[in-house]
mmCIF file of C-alpha atoms in Angstrom:
data_model
loop_
_atom_site.group_PDB
_atom_site.id
_atom_site.type_symbol
_atom_site.label_atom_id
_atom_site.label_comp_id
_atom_site.label_asym_id
_atom_site.label_seq_id
_atom_site.Cartn_x
_atom_site.Cartn_y
_atom_site.Cartn_z
ATOM 1 C CA MET A 150 -21.631 1.315 24.107
ATOM 2 C CA ARG A 151 -17.967 0.022 25.212
ATOM 3 C CA SER A 152 -15.642 -1.237 23.019
ATOM 4 C CA THR A 153 -14.967 -4.743 22.527
ATOM 5 C CA LEU A 154 -11.921 -7.246 21.340
ATOM 6 C CA THR A 155 -13.185 -6.845 18.781
ATOM 7 C CA ASP A 156 -12.842 -2.590 17.500
ATOM 8 C CA ILE A 157 -9.307 -2.504 19.472
ATOM 9 C CA ALA A 158 -7.911 -5.807 17.362
ATOM 10 C CA ARG A 159 -10.330 -4.003 13.583
ATOM 11 C CA GLU A 160 -7.966 -0.124 14.753
ATOM 12 C CA ALA A 161 -4.225 -2.129 15.655
ATOM 13 C CA GLY A 162 -4.030 -3.887 12.670
ATOM 14 C CA VAL A 163 -4.344 -7.442 14.971
ATOM 15 C CA SER A 164 -5.852 -10.375 15.396
ATOM 16 C CA SER A 165 -8.365 -10.607 17.848
ATOM 17 C CA ALA A 166 -6.113 -13.065 20.108
ATOM 18 C CA THR A 167 -2.986 -11.384 20.475
ATOM 19 C CA VAL A 168 -5.326 -8.361 21.899
ATOM 20 C CA ASP A 169 -6.782 -11.129 24.432
ATOM 21 C CA ARG A 170 -2.841 -11.641 25.557
ATOM 22 C CA VAL A 171 -1.295 -7.756 25.881
ATOM 23 C CA LEU A 172 -4.570 -7.698 27.793
ATOM 24 C CA ASN A 173 -4.018 -10.839 29.796
ATOM 25 C CA ASN A 174 -0.129 -9.882 30.151
ATOM 26 C CA ARG A 175 0.811 -13.367 28.790
ATOM 27 C CA SER A 176 4.341 -13.588 26.949
ATOM 28 C CA GLY A 177 4.203 -14.901 22.903
ATOM 29 C CA VAL A 178 3.906 -11.421 21.575
ATOM 30 C CA LYS A 179 6.159 -8.815 20.337
ATOM 31 C CA GLU A 180 6.584 -4.890 22.452
ATOM 32 C CA ARG A 181 5.980 -2.950 19.554
ATOM 33 C CA THR A 182 2.780 -4.519 18.939
ATOM 34 C CA ARG A 183 2.063 -4.105 22.632
ATOM 35 C CA GLU A 184 2.440 -0.852 22.943
ATOM 36 C CA VAL A 185 -0.128 -0.284 20.055
ATOM 37 C CA VAL A 186 -2.486 -2.534 21.882
ATOM 38 C CA ILE A 187 -2.330 -0.618 24.694
ATOM 39 C CA GLU A 188 -2.293 2.710 23.502
ATOM 40 C CA THR A 189 -5.588 1.957 20.518
ATOM 41 C CA ALA A 190 -7.554 0.288 24.391
ATOM 42 C CA LYS A 191 -7.288 3.721 26.238
ATOM 43 C CA ARG A 192 -7.966 5.295 22.739
ATOM 44 C CA LEU A 193 -10.900 3.921 23.287
ATOM 45 C CA GLY A 194 -11.666 3.437 25.881
ATOM 46 C CA TYR A 195 -10.880 0.198 27.079
ATOM 47 C CA LEU A 196 -9.103 1.020 29.412
ATOM 48 C CA ALA A 197 -8.872 3.375 32.004
ATOM 49 C CA GLY A 198 -5.936 6.490 31.429
ATOM 50 C CA SER A 199 -7.738 7.162 28.078
ATOM 51 C CA ASP A 200 -8.883 10.746 29.516
ATOM 52 C CA LEU A 201 -7.262 12.689 26.928
ATOM 53 C CA THR A 202 -5.415 16.207 28.148
ATOM 54 C CA PRO A 203 -6.119 18.890 26.310
ATOM 55 C CA VAL A 204 -3.449 20.823 23.942
ATOM 56 C CA SER A 205 -2.506 23.946 23.218
ATOM 57 C CA PRO A 206 -2.653 24.475 19.391
ATOM 58 C CA GLN A 207 0.890 25.659 19.345
ATOM 59 C CA ASN A 208 2.465 22.234 20.785
ATOM 60 C CA ARG A 209 0.335 20.362 18.965
ATOM 61 C CA ILE A 210 2.964 19.170 15.473
ATOM 62 C CA ARG A 211 2.070 19.676 12.098
ATOM 63 C CA LEU A 212 2.004 16.869 9.367
ATOM 64 C CA ASP A 213 1.666 17.015 5.494
ATOM 65 C CA PHE A 214 0.682 13.493 3.478
ATOM 66 C CA VAL A 215 1.569 14.379 0.334
ATOM 67 C CA LEU A 216 -0.807 11.084 -2.148
ATOM 68 C CA PRO A 217 -1.112 11.189 -5.628
ATOM 69 C CA ALA A 218 -4.978 11.220 -6.371
ATOM 70 C CA GLY A 219 -7.115 9.439 -9.457
ATOM 71 C CA THR A 220 -9.089 6.082 -8.846
ATOM 72 C CA ASN A 221 -6.286 3.379 -6.831
ATOM 73 C CA THR A 222 -9.247 2.760 -4.166
ATOM 74 C CA PHE A 223 -5.720 1.561 -1.866
ATOM 75 C CA ILE A 224 -4.830 5.300 -2.079
ATOM 76 C CA ALA A 225 -8.030 5.945 -1.303
ATOM 77 C CA ASN A 226 -8.814 4.297 1.250
ATOM 78 C CA LEU A 227 -4.800 4.929 2.642
ATOM 79 C CA LEU A 228 -6.249 9.321 3.431
ATOM 80 C CA ALA A 229 -9.220 7.523 5.411
ATOM 81 C CA GLN A 230 -7.243 5.729 7.019
ATOM 82 C CA ILE A 231 -4.757 8.485 8.100
ATOM 83 C CA GLU A 232 -7.540 11.550 8.532
ATOM 84 C CA ARG A 233 -9.374 8.048 10.394
ATOM 85 C CA GLN A 234 -6.349 8.343 13.025
ATOM 86 C CA ALA A 235 -5.262 11.590 13.030
ATOM 87 C CA ALA A 236 -8.412 12.769 14.650
ATOM 88 C CA ARG A 237 -8.177 11.146 17.182
ATOM 89 C CA GLN A 238 -4.701 11.627 18.238
ATOM 90 C CA HIS A 239 -5.097 15.185 19.627
ATOM 91 C CA ASP A 240 -1.833 16.136 20.020
ATOM 92 C CA LEU A 241 -1.682 16.957 15.387
ATOM 93 C CA ASP A 242 -2.558 18.502 12.995
ATOM 94 C CA VAL A 243 -2.953 16.559 9.719
ATOM 95 C CA HIS A 244 -3.548 17.948 6.427
ATOM 96 C CA ILE A 245 -3.668 16.033 3.287
ATOM 97 C CA HIS A 246 -2.490 17.170 -0.114
ATOM 98 C CA SER A 247 -4.231 15.283 -2.766
ATOM 99 C CA ILE A 248 -2.487 15.953 -6.089
ATOM 100 C CA GLU A 249 -1.230 14.305 -10.001
ATOM 101 C CA GLY A 250 0.827 11.926 -9.258
ATOM 102 C CA PHE A 251 2.638 11.203 -11.802
ATOM 103 C CA ASN A 252 3.624 14.718 -12.067
ATOM 104 C CA PRO A 253 6.997 14.901 -11.680
ATOM 105 C CA ASP A 254 7.415 18.726 -10.871
ATOM 106 C CA THR A 255 3.613 19.074 -9.311
ATOM 107 C CA LEU A 256 5.041 16.930 -6.631
ATOM 108 C CA ALA A 257 8.537 18.785 -6.130
ATOM 109 C CA ARG A 258 6.256 22.103 -6.169
ATOM 110 C CA THR A 259 4.178 20.357 -3.538
ATOM 111 C CA LEU A 260 6.887 19.898 -1.301
ATOM 112 C CA HIS A 261 9.017 23.230 -1.674
ATOM 113 C CA ASP A 262 5.570 24.743 -0.937
ATOM 114 C CA LEU A 263 6.360 22.867 2.418
ATOM 115 C CA GLN A 264 8.841 24.136 4.014
ATOM 116 C CA GLY A 265 8.724 26.841 6.493
ATOM 117 C CA LYS A 266 4.937 24.883 7.617
ATOM 118 C CA THR A 267 5.442 21.497 9.148
ATOM 119 C CA LEU A 268 7.304 19.724 11.235
ATOM 120 C CA GLY A 269 7.215 16.275 8.928
ATOM 121 C CA VAL A 270 5.817 14.988 5.693
ATOM 122 C CA GLY A 271 5.310 11.851 4.760
ATOM 123 C CA VAL A 272 5.232 10.823 0.862
ATOM 124 C CA ILE A 273 4.128 8.423 -1.726
ATOM 125 C CA ALA A 274 6.256 9.785 -4.548
ATOM 126 C CA LEU A 275 8.035 8.769 -7.575
ATOM 127 C CA ASP A 276 11.370 8.793 -8.812
ATOM 128 C CA HIS A 277 12.512 11.797 -10.201
ATOM 129 C CA PRO A 278 15.099 14.136 -10.102
ATOM 130 C CA THR A 279 13.471 16.523 -9.132
ATOM 131 C CA VAL A 280 11.268 15.505 -6.561
ATOM 132 C CA ARG A 281 14.528 13.979 -4.493
ATOM 133 C CA GLU A 282 15.869 17.643 -5.122
ATOM 134 C CA ALA A 283 12.459 18.499 -3.205
ATOM 135 C CA MET A 284 12.958 15.978 -1.118
ATOM 136 C CA ARG A 285 16.603 17.011 -0.451
ATOM 137 C CA SER A 286 15.936 20.496 0.266
ATOM 138 C CA LEU A 287 12.402 19.497 2.641
ATOM 139 C CA ALA A 288 14.882 17.905 4.655
ATOM 140 C CA ALA A 289 18.183 20.056 4.529
ATOM 141 C CA SER A 290 15.536 22.649 6.008
ATOM 142 C CA GLY A 291 14.629 20.797 9.736
ATOM 143 C CA VAL A 292 11.318 18.550 7.633
ATOM 144 C CA SER A 293 10.872 14.938 8.908
ATOM 145 C CA ILE A 294 10.166 12.663 5.742
ATOM 146 C CA VAL A 295 8.858 9.643 5.265
ATOM 147 C CA THR A 296 8.217 8.094 2.131
ATOM 148 C CA LEU A 297 5.383 5.496 1.741
ATOM 149 C CA ALA A 298 4.239 2.554 -0.368
ATOM 150 C CA SER A 299 7.047 2.950 -2.998
ATOM 151 C CA ASP A 300 10.820 3.549 -1.770
ATOM 152 C CA ILE A 301 13.130 6.821 -3.042
ATOM 153 C CA LEU A 302 16.973 5.923 -2.289
ATOM 154 C CA HIS A 303 19.312 8.366 -1.506
ATOM 155 C CA VAL A 304 17.724 10.666 0.011
ATOM 156 C CA PRO A 305 16.979 11.782 3.497
ATOM 157 C CA ARG A 306 13.791 10.435 4.466
ATOM 158 C CA ILE A 307 14.000 8.812 7.953
ATOM 159 C CA GLY A 308 12.336 5.337 6.643
ATOM 160 C CA TYR A 309 10.344 4.120 4.706
ATOM 161 C CA ILE A 310 6.446 2.170 5.798
ATOM 162 C CA GLY A 311 5.637 -0.494 3.030
ATOM 163 C CA ILE A 312 5.818 -3.658 1.920
ATOM 164 C CA ASP A 313 8.981 -5.449 0.585
ATOM 165 C CA ASN A 314 7.660 -4.626 -3.288
ATOM 166 C CA ARG A 315 10.728 -6.435 -4.928
ATOM 167 C CA ALA A 316 9.630 -9.930 -2.861
ATOM 168 C CA ALA A 317 5.469 -8.364 -3.502
ATOM 169 C CA GLY A 318 6.890 -9.192 -7.145
ATOM 170 C CA ARG A 319 8.343 -12.699 -6.727
ATOM 171 C CA LEU A 320 5.252 -13.763 -4.448
ATOM 172 C CA ALA A 321 3.260 -12.801 -7.525
ATOM 173 C CA GLY A 322 5.122 -14.132 -10.689
ATOM 174 C CA TYR A 323 6.179 -17.849 -8.733
ATOM 175 C CA LEU A 324 1.806 -17.641 -7.893
ATOM 176 C CA LEU A 325 1.369 -17.952 -10.907
ATOM 177 C CA GLY A 326 3.629 -20.073 -12.151
ATOM 178 C CA ARG A 327 2.329 -22.473 -10.232
ATOM 179 C CA PHE A 328 -1.412 -21.826 -11.285
ATOM 180 C CA LEU A 329 -0.145 -22.319 -14.702
ATOM 181 C CA GLY A 330 2.101 -24.612 -14.041
ATOM 182 C CA GLY A 331 4.932 -25.968 -15.796
ATOM 183 C CA GLY A 332 6.535 -27.614 -18.990
ATOM 184 C CA VAL A 333 3.676 -26.189 -21.968
ATOM 185 C CA ARG A 334 4.818 -22.614 -22.554
ATOM 186 C CA HIS A 335 2.334 -20.039 -21.555
ATOM 187 C CA LYS A 336 1.704 -15.758 -22.895
ATOM 188 C CA VAL A 337 2.156 -13.177 -19.557
ATOM 189 C CA ALA A 338 1.572 -9.788 -19.437
ATOM 190 C CA LEU A 339 2.323 -7.090 -17.020
ATOM 191 C CA PHE A 340 -0.082 -3.968 -16.310
ATOM 192 C CA ALA A 341 1.814 -0.815 -13.467
ATOM 193 C CA GLY A 342 0.854 2.305 -12.988
ATOM 194 C CA SER A 343 4.144 3.615 -13.695
ATOM 195 C CA LEU A 344 7.689 2.482 -13.220
ATOM 196 C CA SER A 345 8.512 5.656 -12.545
ATOM 197 C CA TYR A 346 6.944 4.972 -8.294
ATOM 198 C CA ARG A 347 10.553 2.763 -7.541
ATOM 199 C CA GLY A 348 8.079 0.446 -6.342
ATOM 200 C CA HIS A 349 5.886 -0.130 -9.317
ATOM 201 C CA GLU A 350 9.756 -1.369 -10.864
ATOM 202 C CA GLU A 351 11.247 -3.438 -8.358
ATOM 203 C CA ARG A 352 7.423 -5.067 -8.617
ATOM 204 C CA GLU A 353 8.541 -5.598 -11.980
ATOM 205 C CA MET A 354 12.773 -6.752 -11.569
ATOM 206 C CA GLY A 355 11.119 -9.088 -8.746
ATOM 207 C CA PHE A 356 8.465 -11.039 -10.980
ATOM 208 C CA ARG A 357 10.881 -11.299 -13.852
ATOM 209 C CA HIS A 358 13.658 -12.124 -12.198
ATOM 210 C CA ILE A 359 11.825 -15.736 -10.343
ATOM 211 C CA LEU A 360 10.428 -16.093 -13.677
ATOM 212 C CA GLY A 361 13.960 -16.538 -15.338
ATOM 213 C CA GLU A 362 15.230 -18.350 -12.338
ATOM 214 C CA ASP A 363 11.568 -20.246 -12.343
ATOM 215 C CA PHE A 364 9.130 -20.704 -15.097
ATOM 216 C CA PRO A 365 10.858 -20.374 -17.716
ATOM 217 C CA ASN A 366 7.747 -21.460 -19.876
ATOM 218 C CA LEU A 367 6.102 -18.681 -18.733
ATOM 219 C CA GLU A 368 6.720 -15.639 -21.986
ATOM 220 C CA ILE A 369 5.883 -12.419 -21.220
ATOM 221 C CA VAL A 370 4.147 -11.142 -24.652
ATOM 222 C CA GLU A 371 3.254 -7.747 -23.063
ATOM 223 C CA LEU A 372 3.445 -5.023 -20.039
ATOM 224 C CA ARG A 373 1.628 -1.632 -20.025
ATOM 225 C CA GLU A 374 1.141 1.688 -18.476
ATOM 226 C CA ILE A 375 -1.913 2.714 -17.270
ATOM 227 C CA ARG A 376 -1.640 5.402 -14.090
ATOM 228 C CA ASP A 377 -3.314 3.046 -11.524
ATOM 229 C CA ASP A 378 -6.194 4.401 -13.549
ATOM 230 C CA ARG A 379 -9.556 2.203 -14.486
ATOM 231 C CA GLU A 380 -10.189 3.782 -17.472
ATOM 232 C CA ARG A 381 -7.192 2.845 -18.881
ATOM 233 C CA ALA A 382 -6.487 0.096 -18.038
ATOM 234 C CA TYR A 383 -10.018 -1.363 -19.440
ATOM 235 C CA GLU A 384 -8.680 -0.034 -22.438
ATOM 236 C CA GLU A 385 -5.512 -1.128 -22.088
ATOM 237 C CA ALA A 386 -6.442 -4.623 -21.258
ATOM 238 C CA VAL A 387 -9.839 -4.782 -24.009
ATOM 239 C CA SER A 388 -6.635 -4.350 -26.691
ATOM 240 C CA LEU A 389 -4.791 -7.107 -25.049
ATOM 241 C CA LEU A 390 -7.028 -10.168 -25.102
ATOM 242 C CA LYS A 391 -8.148 -9.137 -28.441
ATOM 243 C CA ARG A 392 -3.870 -9.821 -29.851
ATOM 244 C CA HIS A 393 -3.669 -11.887 -27.983
ATOM 245 C CA PRO A 394 -6.153 -14.495 -27.473
ATOM 246 C CA ASP A 395 -4.482 -17.642 -26.214
ATOM 247 C CA LEU A 396 -3.381 -15.158 -23.678
ATOM 248 C CA SER A 397 -2.439 -16.651 -20.397
ATOM 249 C CA GLY A 398 -2.034 -14.656 -17.221
ATOM 250 C CA ILE A 399 -1.660 -11.151 -16.014
ATOM 251 C CA TYR A 400 -0.097 -9.577 -12.874
ATOM 252 C CA ASN A 401 -1.924 -6.328 -12.198
ATOM 253 C CA ILE A 402 1.237 -4.559 -10.187
ATOM 254 C CA GLY A 403 -0.154 -1.277 -9.684
ATOM 255 C CA ALA A 404 -4.411 -0.087 -8.988
ATOM 256 C CA GLY A 405 -6.855 -0.614 -12.040
ATOM 257 C CA ASN A 406 -8.636 -3.988 -10.904
ATOM 258 C CA GLN A 407 -11.335 -3.030 -11.981
ATOM 259 C CA GLY A 408 -10.765 -2.052 -15.155
ATOM 260 C CA ILE A 409 -8.897 -5.362 -16.175
ATOM 261 C CA GLY A 410 -11.270 -7.319 -14.690
ATOM 262 C CA GLN A 411 -14.351 -5.753 -16.452
ATOM 263 C CA ALA A 412 -12.023 -6.175 -19.677
ATOM 264 C CA LEU A 413 -11.204 -9.726 -18.800
ATOM 265 C CA ILE A 414 -15.310 -10.595 -18.099
ATOM 266 C CA GLU A 415 -17.097 -8.990 -20.885
ATOM 267 C CA SER A 416 -14.848 -11.385 -23.292
ATOM 268 C CA ASN A 417 -16.273 -13.999 -21.691
ATOM 269 C CA ARG A 418 -12.188 -14.792 -20.958
ATOM 270 C CA ALA A 419 -12.895 -14.359 -16.824
ATOM 271 C CA GLY A 420 -11.700 -17.406 -14.894
ATOM 272 C CA GLN A 421 -10.124 -18.657 -17.962
ATOM 273 C CA ILE A 422 -7.310 -16.588 -17.376
ATOM 274 C CA ILE A 423 -5.295 -16.254 -14.655
ATOM 275 C CA PHE A 424 -4.958 -13.589 -13.120
ATOM 276 C CA ILE A 425 -3.223 -12.207 -9.831
ATOM 277 C CA GLY A 426 -3.362 -8.402 -7.950
ATOM 278 C CA HIS A 427 -2.542 -6.333 -5.174
ATOM 279 C CA GLU A 428 -4.536 -4.652 -2.463
ATOM 280 C CA LEU A 429 -8.081 -6.774 -1.144
ATOM 281 C CA THR A 430 -10.617 -3.084 -1.664
ATOM 282 C CA ASP A 431 -14.077 -3.829 -2.625
ATOM 283 C CA HIS A 432 -13.719 -4.306 -5.621
ATOM 284 C CA ASN A 433 -11.236 -7.053 -6.372
ATOM 285 C CA LYS A 434 -12.927 -8.814 -3.586
ATOM 286 C CA ALA A 435 -16.170 -9.516 -5.087
ATOM 287 C CA PHE A 436 -13.548 -10.364 -8.283
ATOM 288 C CA LEU A 437 -12.054 -13.162 -5.910
ATOM 289 C CA LEU A 438 -15.984 -14.592 -5.272
ATOM 290 C CA ASP A 439 -16.094 -14.262 -8.782
ATOM 291 C CA GLY A 440 -13.055 -16.058 -9.921
ATOM 292 C CA THR A 441 -12.201 -13.267 -12.253
ATOM 293 C CA LEU A 442 -8.991 -12.808 -9.496
ATOM 294 C CA ASP A 443 -7.643 -15.156 -8.973
ATOM 295 C CA ALA A 444 -5.722 -13.874 -5.997
ATOM 296 C CA VAL A 445 -4.867 -10.503 -4.236
ATOM 297 C CA ILE A 446 -1.211 -9.814 -2.633
ATOM 298 C CA ASP A 447 -2.633 -6.924 0.648
ATOM 299 C CA GLN A 448 -0.303 -5.101 2.122
ATOM 300 C CA ASN A 449 -3.435 -3.599 5.408
ATOM 301 C CA PRO A 450 -3.773 0.042 4.522
ATOM 302 C CA ARG A 451 -4.332 0.952 8.363
ATOM 303 C CA VAL A 452 -1.142 0.270 9.157
ATOM 304 C CA GLU A 453 0.758 2.282 7.529
ATOM 305 C CA ALA A 454 -0.821 4.667 8.329
ATOM 306 C CA ARG A 455 -0.652 3.531 11.675
ATOM 307 C CA GLU A 456 3.248 3.089 11.569
ATOM 308 C CA ALA A 457 3.776 6.473 9.798
ATOM 309 C CA LEU A 458 1.691 8.910 11.612
ATOM 310 C CA ALA A 459 4.111 7.088 14.457
ATOM 311 C CA MET A 460 7.724 7.741 12.920
ATOM 312 C CA LEU A 461 6.817 10.874 12.375
ATOM 313 C CA SER A 462 5.721 11.952 15.335
ATOM 314 C CA ARG A 463 7.875 10.388 17.735
ATOM 315 C CA THR A 464 11.163 11.131 15.847
ATOM 316 C CA ILE A 465 10.148 14.896 15.690
ATOM 317 C CA ARG A 466 9.469 14.630 19.531
ATOM 318 C CA GLY A 467 12.460 12.745 19.601
ATOM 319 C CA LEU A 468 10.921 9.449 21.537
ATOM 320 C CA PRO A 469 12.937 6.207 20.396
ATOM 321 C CA MET A 470 10.208 4.304 17.460
ATOM 322 C CA ASP A 471 10.004 0.604 16.440
ATOM 323 C CA TYR A 472 8.891 0.521 13.774
ATOM 324 C CA HIS A 473 5.855 -2.515 13.088
ATOM 325 C CA PRO A 474 5.943 -2.800 9.271
ATOM 326 C CA PRO A 475 2.797 -4.335 7.640
ATOM 327 C CA ARG A 476 2.739 -7.731 6.061
ATOM 328 C CA LEU A 477 2.956 -9.142 3.034
ATOM 329 C CA GLN A 478 -0.605 -11.615 2.811
ATOM 330 C CA VAL A 479 -1.412 -13.590 0.250
ATOM 331 C CA ILE A 480 -6.036 -13.538 0.042
ATOM 332 C CA PHE A 481 -7.694 -15.784 -2.160
ATOM 333 C CA ARG A 482 -11.696 -16.552 -1.777
ATOM 334 C CA GLU A 483 -11.555 -19.272 0.472
ATOM 335 C CA ASN A 484 -8.992 -17.110 2.890
ATOM 336 C CA ILE A 485 -10.873 -13.523 3.291
ATOM 337 C CA PRO A 486 -10.502 -11.611 6.051
ATOM 338 C CA GLU A 487 -13.392 -9.719 7.398
ATOM 339 C CA SER A 488 -13.904 -6.306 6.788
#
């Protein structure tokens, strides 16, 4: 069965209208986007020139991705996208390592063990001295490194693939402030996976800054680290709701929305407390539809996987790279996109 424009749009992470403009050679499309659409159309067999020349094992590029294990659905979706897209690129030999993500020593050992085995590494990493040193050592051995979803500064990585997390935190604070309104004082609470992730720390920073600037009537009463675990999120949320019967809002910086949502539903406070979270997973879609979640700030794992694979492989081959970052997008119940 021949692929359709919709198939190409879904795989390329763009709209069907953009695919139509590219395939009909119309203006108004960035060059990098045009390249992605053409490559996707060829890979799916929509355009001629999609026959793959066999690649010998010695010419394949080995890439390794080190991702945290656990119940984080976004990470699971990102992992699936990396595997799916890598399987279609016969010049790549991709290995994925799922490790205990909140243990910096485990992460550092994994990175050290990759020396001499790989040409490129993508990693979601804690910002910790042992991890930074492992990344420096890996880069010094000639390995190209990209950080995913959460950046680490002052290490020799070739790039960061992800959204502006400080802007995401500000956006969450703006949404919560607008939902709750001015004048009346409101209590709000924060949940985070771990502030050892720079991305989570940056989201908290952005959230606090915009509240101080524009919404001084919102008081942050608690911040709980839940290690992106839904059971821990549930337990902490149940405890939070008991301690603060007058709580007005929740911002979950990381994963664990399923546990928080369950606690809100069981306490009959879903829809009464404004709840802002991240990532458009299947569970979050359901919470948007029933009113448990008011808004989701989304980053597209399909785009992040595509850009990570492209940045690593093109850098290793000495080809120019035009980074096409994932967009920061707010999803409400009324604009949930098609799967």
